[in-house]
Amino acid sequence: MALVHKLLNGTCILRKCPKPSVASYPFLGTRFADYCSSSLQKPAAVPGKASSQRKTEGDLQGHHQRDVALDITCPEEKPEVSFDKAIKDELKNHFWRLKDDIVNRWIGPEGRPLHEVLLEQARVVWKFRGKEDLDKWIVTSDKTIGGRSEAFLKMGKNNQSALLYGTLSSDTPQDGESSRSGYCAMISRIPRGPFERKRSYDWSQFNTLYLRVRGDGRPWMVNIREDTDIIQRKNQMYSYFMFTRGGPYWQDVKIPFSKFFFSNQGRIRDAQYQLLLDKISSIGFTLADKVDGPFFLEIDFIGVFTDPAHTEEFAYENSPELNPRLFK
C-alpha cells in the first residue's frame, strides 16, 4: 500500500501537484484524498525535508495502520536562502586563510623555506593557462570617459597565452570636458589576503622584469604601481616603454627596474624616485600611440629575474637621493 501511495505522489509532482479527487482514486478512499488536499494547502516546505508522517489505513486490503513518509515538495517551491549561514561560511573561509598565512610565515616567505627563496634567480609571477588566470586582470579603455576605443581579453591559441585585442580611437568625447582620448589598458588586480587585506609583491631580490610577448609593432607603456596605502597616491606610477616587433615570432623583453621613471597622471615628474621593489601592488600595459585602428598584444608570461650583468641602481640623475643639491 505504501508503494502505491509513493507512486501516486510522484504523479502529483509531475502534474505540478494537482489536487487529487475521490473519483480519480476510488480504491484509496476519502482519507488519502483529504490528506493530499490538506497537505498541499500548507506553506512551502523546505526542500530535502520529508513532510510530517500521517497514519493511513487500507480499506480494501485490510492492512494494519502504518506510518508513511511522503515528500510532496512541488517544483515551484524555491530553495530557502540563509544569509546567516552564508556569513558564517564566509567568516570560516577567511579564518582558514588567516591560519594558512600564519603557518606560512613560520615556514618562510610565501610559505617556502628561506634558503630556497634566497637562491631563487627567476620567478614567473603571471602566466596564462586558463580562464582563472584571466580573472586576475582588468581591461579598460577610454569608453569610461565617453571615448570610442574598445579592448577585450581572451585566451590565445591552445590556451597557452592571453590575447589583448581591440580598436583604438583618438576621437575625443563630445562632452565639453575631456580634451584627450584614445587609450586602452590591461591592469593586474591587487592581490588580496584574508578579510580582503591588500597584499604586495616582494621583488627586492630581482633587478629585471622579463616578459614573453608577441605584438603588431605598436609601442606599449609598461606601468608598475607601488602599494598606495602609505607611500603615494593612486594616480602615481613607474613606467617604461616596450616596443613590439610584429610578425609571428615571440619576443623576449627584458626591462631593468632601474629604467622605470616616476610619473603622475601621465606626466613625467622633475624629481625622480627609485621604485620600491618590496611594495609592488600591480602591473599594467597601456596603448596610447594615437594611431587609430585595430591592435593586439599576446602575452605568454610575466616574470622577474636577476641579471648578474646589470649593476645599475638608478638611471636618472635628477633624484633627491643621488643629487640633493638639485632640490635645495
mmCIF file of C-alpha atoms in Angstrom:
data_model
loop_
_atom_site.group_PDB
_atom_site.id
_atom_site.type_symbol
_atom_site.label_atom_id
_atom_site.label_comp_id
_atom_site.label_asym_id
_atom_site.label_seq_id
_atom_site.Cartn_x
_atom_site.Cartn_y
_atom_site.Cartn_z
ATOM 1 C CA MET A 1 0.000 0.000 0.000
ATOM 2 C CA ALA A 2 2.837 2.375 0.818
ATOM 3 C CA LEU A 3 4.342 1.733 -2.635
ATOM 4 C CA VAL A 4 1.039 2.748 -4.263
ATOM 5 C CA HIS A 5 0.987 5.958 -2.209
ATOM 6 C CA LYS A 6 4.531 6.917 -3.299
ATOM 7 C CA LEU A 7 3.720 6.168 -6.960
ATOM 8 C CA LEU A 8 0.673 8.411 -6.865
ATOM 9 C CA ASN A 9 2.650 11.094 -5.043
ATOM 10 C CA GLY A 10 5.207 11.135 -7.904
ATOM 11 C CA THR A 11 2.331 11.536 -10.345
ATOM 12 C CA CYS A 12 1.157 14.575 -8.385
ATOM 13 C CA ILE A 13 4.588 16.173 -8.620
ATOM 14 C CA LEU A 14 4.862 15.630 -12.383
ATOM 15 C CA ARG A 15 1.484 17.269 -12.840
ATOM 16 C CA LYS A 16 2.509 20.279 -10.705
ATOM 17 C CA CYS A 17 0.737 18.854 -7.677
ATOM 18 C CA PRO A 18 -2.956 18.916 -8.736
ATOM 19 C CA LYS A 19 -5.496 18.266 -6.041
ATOM 20 C CA PRO A 20 -6.488 14.571 -6.120
ATOM 21 C CA SER A 21 -10.147 13.636 -6.009
ATOM 22 C CA VAL A 22 -12.019 10.609 -4.711
ATOM 23 C CA ALA A 23 -13.452 9.950 -8.151
ATOM 24 C CA SER A 24 -9.959 9.625 -9.592
ATOM 25 C CA TYR A 25 -8.801 7.143 -6.961
ATOM 26 C CA PRO A 26 -11.896 5.297 -5.644
ATOM 27 C CA PHE A 27 -9.894 2.372 -4.307
ATOM 28 C CA LEU A 28 -7.985 4.637 -1.859
ATOM 29 C CA GLY A 29 -10.999 6.071 -0.112
ATOM 30 C CA THR A 30 -11.622 9.593 1.120
ATOM 31 C CA ARG A 31 -8.877 9.537 3.772
ATOM 32 C CA PHE A 32 -5.987 9.694 1.269
ATOM 33 C CA ALA A 33 -7.704 12.376 -0.839
ATOM 34 C CA ASP A 34 -8.279 14.539 2.239
ATOM 35 C CA TYR A 35 -4.658 14.046 3.246
ATOM 36 C CA CYS A 36 -3.302 15.222 -0.116
ATOM 37 C CA SER A 37 -5.693 18.173 -0.137
ATOM 38 C CA SER A 38 -4.740 19.352 3.334
ATOM 39 C CA SER A 39 -1.008 18.817 2.717
ATOM 40 C CA LEU A 40 -0.940 20.835 -0.487
ATOM 41 C CA GLN A 41 -2.586 23.793 1.224
ATOM 42 C CA LYS A 42 0.296 24.120 3.674
ATOM 43 C CA PRO A 43 3.055 26.761 3.236
ATOM 44 C CA ALA A 44 6.077 25.971 1.110
ATOM 45 C CA ALA A 45 8.143 23.248 2.684
ATOM 46 C CA VAL A 46 11.917 23.268 2.978
ATOM 47 C CA PRO A 47 13.482 21.110 0.229
ATOM 48 C CA GLY A 48 15.055 17.903 1.417
ATOM 49 C CA LYS A 49 12.806 17.567 4.450
ATOM 50 C CA ALA A 50 10.042 14.979 4.474
ATOM 51 C CA SER A 51 6.515 16.040 5.249
ATOM 52 C CA SER A 52 5.011 15.053 8.574
ATOM 53 C CA GLN A 53 4.135 11.400 8.875
ATOM 54 C CA ARG A 54 0.488 10.503 8.932
ATOM 55 C CA LYS A 55 -1.269 7.237 9.501
ATOM 56 C CA THR A 56 -3.107 5.680 6.560
ATOM 57 C CA GLU A 57 -5.472 2.758 6.630
ATOM 58 C CA GLY A 58 -6.158 0.361 3.771
ATOM 59 C CA ASP A 59 -9.890 -0.063 3.275
ATOM 60 C CA LEU A 60 -9.876 -2.841 0.693
ATOM 61 C CA GLN A 61 -6.704 -4.757 1.595
ATOM 62 C CA GLY A 62 -7.333 -4.922 5.341
ATOM 63 C CA HIS A 63 -3.772 -3.995 6.192
ATOM 64 C CA HIS A 64 -2.888 -2.658 9.571
ATOM 65 C CA GLN A 65 -2.303 1.054 10.088
ATOM 66 C CA ARG A 66 1.236 2.175 9.269
ATOM 67 C CA ASP A 67 3.265 5.358 9.115
ATOM 68 C CA VAL A 68 4.168 6.520 5.627
ATOM 69 C CA ALA A 69 6.610 9.366 4.971
ATOM 70 C CA LEU A 70 5.623 11.299 1.866
ATOM 71 C CA ASP A 71 7.719 14.015 0.205
ATOM 72 C CA ILE A 72 5.264 16.273 -1.608
ATOM 73 C CA THR A 73 7.607 19.191 -2.383
ATOM 74 C CA CYS A 74 6.342 20.946 -5.502
ATOM 75 C CA PRO A 75 8.658 22.046 -8.343
ATOM 76 C CA GLU A 76 7.524 25.669 -7.941
ATOM 77 C CA GLU A 77 8.975 25.913 -4.445
ATOM 78 C CA LYS A 78 12.177 27.975 -4.222
ATOM 79 C CA PRO A 79 15.095 26.896 -2.024
ATOM 80 C CA GLU A 80 15.424 28.771 1.222
ATOM 81 C CA VAL A 81 18.334 31.266 1.365
ATOM 82 C CA SER A 82 20.020 31.644 4.721
ATOM 83 C CA PHE A 83 22.077 34.817 4.990
ATOM 84 C CA ASP A 84 23.317 33.845 8.427
ATOM 85 C CA LYS A 85 24.757 30.619 7.066
ATOM 86 C CA ALA A 86 26.399 32.473 4.165
ATOM 87 C CA ILE A 87 28.043 34.935 6.549
ATOM 88 C CA LYS A 88 29.253 32.128 8.798
ATOM 89 C CA ASP A 89 30.723 30.237 5.838
ATOM 90 C CA GLU A 90 32.471 33.379 4.594
ATOM 91 C CA LEU A 91 33.964 34.083 8.030
ATOM 92 C CA LYS A 92 35.065 30.482 8.349
ATOM 93 C CA ASN A 93 36.796 30.685 4.967
ATOM 94 C CA HIS A 94 38.661 33.886 5.917
ATOM 95 C CA PHE A 95 39.786 32.430 9.236
ATOM 96 C CA TRP A 96 41.135 29.337 7.464
ATOM 97 C CA ARG A 97 43.068 31.583 5.066
ATOM 98 C CA LEU A 98 44.384 33.586 8.017
ATOM 99 C CA LYS A 99 45.579 30.400 9.667
ATOM 100 C CA ASP A 100 47.370 29.372 6.470
ATOM 101 C CA ASP A 101 49.066 32.787 6.321
ATOM 102 C CA ILE A 102 50.314 32.460 9.882
ATOM 103 C CA VAL A 103 51.655 28.959 9.232
ATOM 104 C CA ASN A 104 53.368 30.119 6.044
ATOM 105 C CA ARG A 105 55.032 32.975 7.935
ATOM 106 C CA TRP A 106 56.693 30.465 10.201
ATOM 107 C CA ILE A 107 57.904 28.418 7.232
ATOM 108 C CA GLY A 108 59.317 31.373 5.284
ATOM 109 C CA PRO A 109 58.431 33.999 2.655
ATOM 110 C CA GLU A 110 55.331 32.951 0.700
ATOM 111 C CA GLY A 111 55.287 29.643 2.578
ATOM 112 C CA ARG A 112 58.652 28.483 1.229
ATOM 113 C CA PRO A 113 61.911 27.840 3.095
ATOM 114 C CA LEU A 114 64.156 30.893 3.359
ATOM 115 C CA HIS A 115 67.161 29.259 1.702
ATOM 116 C CA GLU A 116 65.017 28.339 -1.300
ATOM 117 C CA VAL A 117 63.842 31.937 -1.714
ATOM 118 C CA LEU A 118 67.345 33.405 -1.358
ATOM 119 C CA LEU A 119 68.735 31.098 -4.031
ATOM 120 C CA GLU A 120 65.905 31.857 -6.459
ATOM 121 C CA GLN A 121 67.154 33.540 -9.643
ATOM 122 C CA ALA A 122 63.907 33.803 -11.610
ATOM 123 C CA ARG A 123 60.199 33.717 -10.892
ATOM 124 C CA VAL A 124 57.094 33.583 -13.078
ATOM 125 C CA VAL A 125 54.543 35.920 -11.496
ATOM 126 C CA TRP A 126 51.731 35.755 -14.062
ATOM 127 C CA LYS A 127 51.074 33.103 -16.661
ATOM 128 C CA PHE A 128 48.029 32.441 -18.788
ATOM 129 C CA ARG A 129 46.900 28.820 -18.972
ATOM 130 C CA GLY A 130 43.203 29.095 -18.165
ATOM 131 C CA LYS A 131 40.237 31.376 -17.515
ATOM 132 C CA GLU A 132 41.158 31.705 -13.839
ATOM 133 C CA ASP A 133 44.383 33.437 -14.960
ATOM 134 C CA LEU A 134 42.399 35.990 -16.978
ATOM 135 C CA ASP A 135 40.267 36.792 -13.938
ATOM 136 C CA LYS A 136 43.357 38.295 -12.292
ATOM 137 C CA TRP A 137 43.328 41.170 -14.806
ATOM 138 C CA ILE A 138 41.160 44.196 -15.606
ATOM 139 C CA VAL A 139 40.717 45.556 -19.143
ATOM 140 C CA THR A 140 39.728 49.200 -19.584
ATOM 141 C CA SER A 141 39.659 51.887 -22.278
ATOM 142 C CA ASP A 142 38.574 55.481 -22.849
ATOM 143 C CA LYS A 143 34.982 54.238 -23.030
ATOM 144 C CA THR A 144 34.822 55.032 -19.326
ATOM 145 C CA ILE A 145 35.052 58.756 -20.212
ATOM 146 C CA GLY A 146 32.895 58.562 -23.329
ATOM 147 C CA GLY A 147 35.536 57.550 -25.897
ATOM 148 C CA ARG A 148 35.213 55.021 -28.704
ATOM 149 C CA SER A 149 38.167 52.713 -28.085
ATOM 150 C CA GLU A 150 37.456 49.070 -27.285
ATOM 151 C CA ALA A 151 39.636 46.435 -25.635
ATOM 152 C CA PHE A 152 38.999 42.741 -24.973
ATOM 153 C CA LEU A 153 40.930 39.928 -23.313
ATOM 154 C CA LYS A 154 40.650 36.238 -24.112
ATOM 155 C CA MET A 155 42.712 33.075 -24.125
ATOM 156 C CA GLY A 156 45.089 32.613 -27.041
ATOM 157 C CA LYS A 157 45.650 29.578 -29.210
ATOM 158 C CA ASN A 158 45.645 26.231 -27.342
ATOM 159 C CA ASN A 159 45.051 28.104 -24.061
ATOM 160 C CA GLN A 160 48.754 28.856 -23.731
ATOM 161 C CA SER A 161 48.666 32.672 -23.735
ATOM 162 C CA ALA A 162 46.475 35.733 -23.220
ATOM 163 C CA LEU A 163 45.364 37.814 -26.208
ATOM 164 C CA LEU A 164 44.607 41.506 -25.666
ATOM 165 C CA TYR A 165 42.935 42.971 -28.731
ATOM 166 C CA GLY A 166 40.570 45.719 -29.791
ATOM 167 C CA THR A 167 40.322 49.012 -31.648
ATOM 168 C CA LEU A 168 41.966 52.311 -30.738
ATOM 169 C CA SER A 169 40.174 55.581 -31.486
ATOM 170 C CA SER A 170 41.526 59.027 -30.649
ATOM 171 C CA ASP A 171 38.181 60.805 -31.154
ATOM 172 C CA THR A 172 37.558 62.955 -28.099
ATOM 173 C CA PRO A 173 34.197 62.674 -26.331
ATOM 174 C CA GLN A 174 31.707 65.417 -27.144
ATOM 175 C CA ASP A 175 31.056 66.250 -23.519
ATOM 176 C CA GLY A 176 32.846 69.584 -23.299
ATOM 177 C CA GLU A 177 35.141 68.325 -20.531
ATOM 178 C CA SER A 178 37.605 65.780 -21.957
ATOM 179 C CA SER A 179 40.332 67.145 -24.212
ATOM 180 C CA ARG A 180 42.281 63.914 -24.758
ATOM 181 C CA SER A 181 41.247 60.385 -25.585
ATOM 182 C CA GLY A 182 42.481 57.235 -27.260
ATOM 183 C CA TYR A 183 43.886 54.664 -24.851
ATOM 184 C CA CYS A 184 43.413 51.017 -23.907
ATOM 185 C CA ALA A 185 44.913 49.309 -20.893
ATOM 186 C CA MET A 186 45.271 45.957 -19.157
ATOM 187 C CA ILE A 187 45.921 46.081 -15.392
ATOM 188 C CA SER A 188 46.513 43.286 -12.897
ATOM 189 C CA ARG A 189 44.246 43.070 -9.886
ATOM 190 C CA ILE A 190 45.707 43.875 -6.477
ATOM 191 C CA PRO A 191 46.211 40.597 -4.571
ATOM 192 C CA ARG A 192 44.034 40.175 -1.511
ATOM 193 C CA GLY A 193 44.574 38.240 1.689
ATOM 194 C CA PRO A 194 42.224 37.160 4.489
ATOM 195 C CA PHE A 195 39.459 39.670 5.257
ATOM 196 C CA GLU A 196 40.260 41.475 1.962
ATOM 197 C CA ARG A 197 43.552 42.876 3.209
ATOM 198 C CA LYS A 198 45.795 44.232 0.457
ATOM 199 C CA ARG A 199 48.927 42.306 -0.352
ATOM 200 C CA SER A 200 52.035 43.326 -2.276
ATOM 201 C CA TYR A 201 54.705 41.531 -4.271
ATOM 202 C CA ASP A 202 58.265 41.453 -2.979
ATOM 203 C CA TRP A 203 60.729 41.622 -5.887
ATOM 204 C CA SER A 204 63.612 43.076 -3.893
ATOM 205 C CA GLN A 205 65.972 40.222 -4.781
ATOM 206 C CA PHE A 206 65.457 40.697 -8.551
ATOM 207 C CA ASN A 207 66.571 43.537 -10.809
ATOM 208 C CA THR A 208 64.864 42.916 -14.179
ATOM 209 C CA LEU A 209 61.334 42.495 -15.498
ATOM 210 C CA TYR A 210 61.017 39.644 -18.001
ATOM 211 C CA LEU A 211 58.147 39.271 -20.495
ATOM 212 C CA ARG A 212 57.470 36.995 -23.450
ATOM 213 C CA VAL A 213 55.113 38.756 -25.848
ATOM 214 C CA ARG A 214 54.032 38.881 -29.467
ATOM 215 C CA GLY A 215 52.610 42.129 -30.861
ATOM 216 C CA ASP A 216 51.768 44.031 -34.032
ATOM 217 C CA GLY A 217 54.631 46.553 -33.971
ATOM 218 C CA ARG A 218 52.963 49.125 -31.733
ATOM 219 C CA PRO A 219 54.761 50.702 -28.737
ATOM 220 C CA TRP A 220 53.302 49.956 -25.315
ATOM 221 C CA MET A 221 53.842 51.515 -21.915
ATOM 222 C CA VAL A 222 54.599 49.155 -19.033
ATOM 223 C CA ASN A 223 53.330 50.614 -15.754
ATOM 224 C CA ILE A 224 54.166 49.430 -12.243
ATOM 225 C CA ARG A 225 52.290 50.663 -9.186
ATOM 226 C CA GLU A 226 53.510 50.569 -5.624
ATOM 227 C CA ASP A 227 51.422 49.994 -2.533
ATOM 228 C CA THR A 228 49.294 53.160 -2.313
ATOM 229 C CA ASP A 229 48.216 52.922 1.325
ATOM 230 C CA ILE A 230 51.151 54.839 2.805
ATOM 231 C CA ILE A 231 53.803 55.953 0.338
ATOM 232 C CA GLN A 232 51.894 57.625 -2.502
ATOM 233 C CA ARG A 233 48.609 58.400 -4.149
ATOM 234 C CA LYS A 234 46.597 56.316 -6.544
ATOM 235 C CA ASN A 235 47.485 58.092 -9.818
ATOM 236 C CA GLN A 236 51.268 57.816 -9.407
ATOM 237 C CA MET A 237 53.225 55.042 -11.101
ATOM 238 C CA TYR A 238 56.529 53.989 -12.626
ATOM 239 C CA SER A 239 56.661 53.480 -16.369
ATOM 240 C CA TYR A 240 58.872 52.391 -19.232
ATOM 241 C CA PHE A 241 58.406 51.669 -22.940
ATOM 242 C CA MET A 242 58.019 48.291 -24.589
ATOM 243 C CA PHE A 243 58.420 48.130 -28.378
ATOM 244 C CA THR A 244 56.925 45.136 -30.152
ATOM 245 C CA ARG A 245 58.395 43.919 -33.434
ATOM 246 C CA GLY A 246 55.325 42.466 -35.090
ATOM 247 C CA GLY A 247 55.253 39.258 -37.040
ATOM 248 C CA PRO A 248 54.556 35.664 -35.977
ATOM 249 C CA TYR A 249 57.559 35.174 -33.692
ATOM 250 C CA TRP A 250 57.694 35.549 -29.920
ATOM 251 C CA GLN A 251 59.758 38.330 -28.414
ATOM 252 C CA ASP A 252 61.606 38.236 -25.086
ATOM 253 C CA VAL A 253 61.506 41.644 -23.401
ATOM 254 C CA LYS A 254 63.845 42.427 -20.500
ATOM 255 C CA ILE A 255 63.486 45.777 -18.725
ATOM 256 C CA PRO A 256 65.721 46.610 -15.728
ATOM 257 C CA PHE A 257 63.815 48.092 -12.818
ATOM 258 C CA SER A 258 66.352 50.932 -12.672
ATOM 259 C CA LYS A 259 64.985 52.235 -16.013
ATOM 260 C CA PHE A 260 61.454 52.863 -14.783
ATOM 261 C CA PHE A 261 60.733 56.584 -14.424
ATOM 262 C CA PHE A 262 58.327 58.205 -11.982
ATOM 263 C CA SER A 263 55.169 59.822 -13.391
ATOM 264 C CA ASN A 264 51.979 61.371 -12.101
ATOM 265 C CA GLN A 265 48.759 61.474 -14.124
ATOM 266 C CA GLY A 266 50.684 60.576 -17.277
ATOM 267 C CA ARG A 267 53.324 63.304 -16.869
ATOM 268 C CA ILE A 268 56.970 62.635 -16.070
ATOM 269 C CA ARG A 269 57.950 64.373 -12.847
ATOM 270 C CA ASP A 270 61.047 66.510 -12.422
ATOM 271 C CA ALA A 271 62.014 64.702 -9.229
ATOM 272 C CA GLN A 272 62.647 61.037 -9.877
ATOM 273 C CA TYR A 273 62.472 58.347 -7.204
ATOM 274 C CA GLN A 274 63.550 54.741 -7.169
ATOM 275 C CA LEU A 275 60.972 52.005 -7.425
ATOM 276 C CA LEU A 276 60.438 50.208 -4.102
ATOM 277 C CA LEU A 277 60.583 46.585 -5.196
ATOM 278 C CA ASP A 278 59.229 45.176 -1.943
ATOM 279 C CA LYS A 279 55.950 47.136 -2.262
ATOM 280 C CA ILE A 280 54.679 46.214 -5.750
ATOM 281 C CA SER A 281 50.895 46.132 -5.961
ATOM 282 C CA SER A 282 50.127 45.776 -9.691
ATOM 283 C CA ILE A 283 51.473 45.952 -13.228
ATOM 284 C CA GLY A 284 49.769 47.160 -16.385
ATOM 285 C CA PHE A 285 50.127 47.720 -20.139
ATOM 286 C CA THR A 286 48.816 50.850 -21.856
ATOM 287 C CA LEU A 287 48.448 51.619 -25.556
ATOM 288 C CA ALA A 288 48.125 55.326 -26.451
ATOM 289 C CA ASP A 289 50.191 55.901 -29.618
ATOM 290 C CA LYS A 290 47.431 57.991 -31.345
ATOM 291 C CA VAL A 291 47.270 55.572 -34.275
ATOM 292 C CA ASP A 292 43.632 54.699 -34.829
ATOM 293 C CA GLY A 293 42.811 51.150 -35.808
ATOM 294 C CA PRO A 294 42.914 47.558 -34.585
ATOM 295 C CA PHE A 295 45.655 46.266 -32.298
ATOM 296 C CA PHE A 296 46.657 43.112 -30.469
ATOM 297 C CA LEU A 297 49.168 42.004 -27.867
ATOM 298 C CA GLU A 298 49.685 38.360 -26.970
ATOM 299 C CA ILE A 299 51.373 37.568 -23.657
ATOM 300 C CA ASP A 300 52.855 34.219 -22.707
ATOM 301 C CA PHE A 301 54.073 35.023 -19.193
ATOM 302 C CA ILE A 302 55.308 37.889 -16.999
ATOM 303 C CA GLY A 303 58.138 37.290 -14.577
ATOM 304 C CA VAL A 304 61.184 38.731 -12.835
ATOM 305 C CA PHE A 305 64.779 37.544 -12.712
ATOM 306 C CA THR A 306 68.229 38.568 -11.545
ATOM 307 C CA ASP A 307 70.583 39.690 -14.296
ATOM 308 C CA PRO A 308 74.176 39.471 -12.978
ATOM 309 C CA ALA A 309 75.405 41.689 -15.831
ATOM 310 C CA HIS A 310 73.187 44.591 -14.772
ATOM 311 C CA THR A 311 74.729 46.594 -11.933
ATOM 312 C CA GLU A 312 72.997 49.952 -12.360
ATOM 313 C CA GLU A 313 70.938 51.026 -9.339
ATOM 314 C CA PHE A 314 69.159 54.048 -10.811
ATOM 315 C CA ALA A 315 69.289 55.504 -14.315
ATOM 316 C CA TYR A 316 68.249 59.117 -13.661
ATOM 317 C CA GLU A 317 70.335 61.911 -12.169
ATOM 318 C CA ASN A 318 67.510 64.206 -11.083
ATOM 319 C CA SER A 319 66.864 62.233 -7.930
ATOM 320 C CA PRO A 320 66.788 63.711 -4.409
ATOM 321 C CA GLU A 321 68.745 60.714 -3.163
ATOM 322 C CA LEU A 322 71.517 60.916 -5.779
ATOM 323 C CA ASN A 323 71.711 64.716 -6.266
ATOM 324 C CA PRO A 324 70.251 66.506 -3.234
ATOM 325 C CA ARG A 325 71.755 69.805 -4.398
ATOM 326 C CA LEU A 326 69.292 69.998 -7.293
ATOM 327 C CA PHE A 327 66.346 70.112 -4.884
ATOM 328 C CA LYS A 328 67.557 72.601 -2.283
#
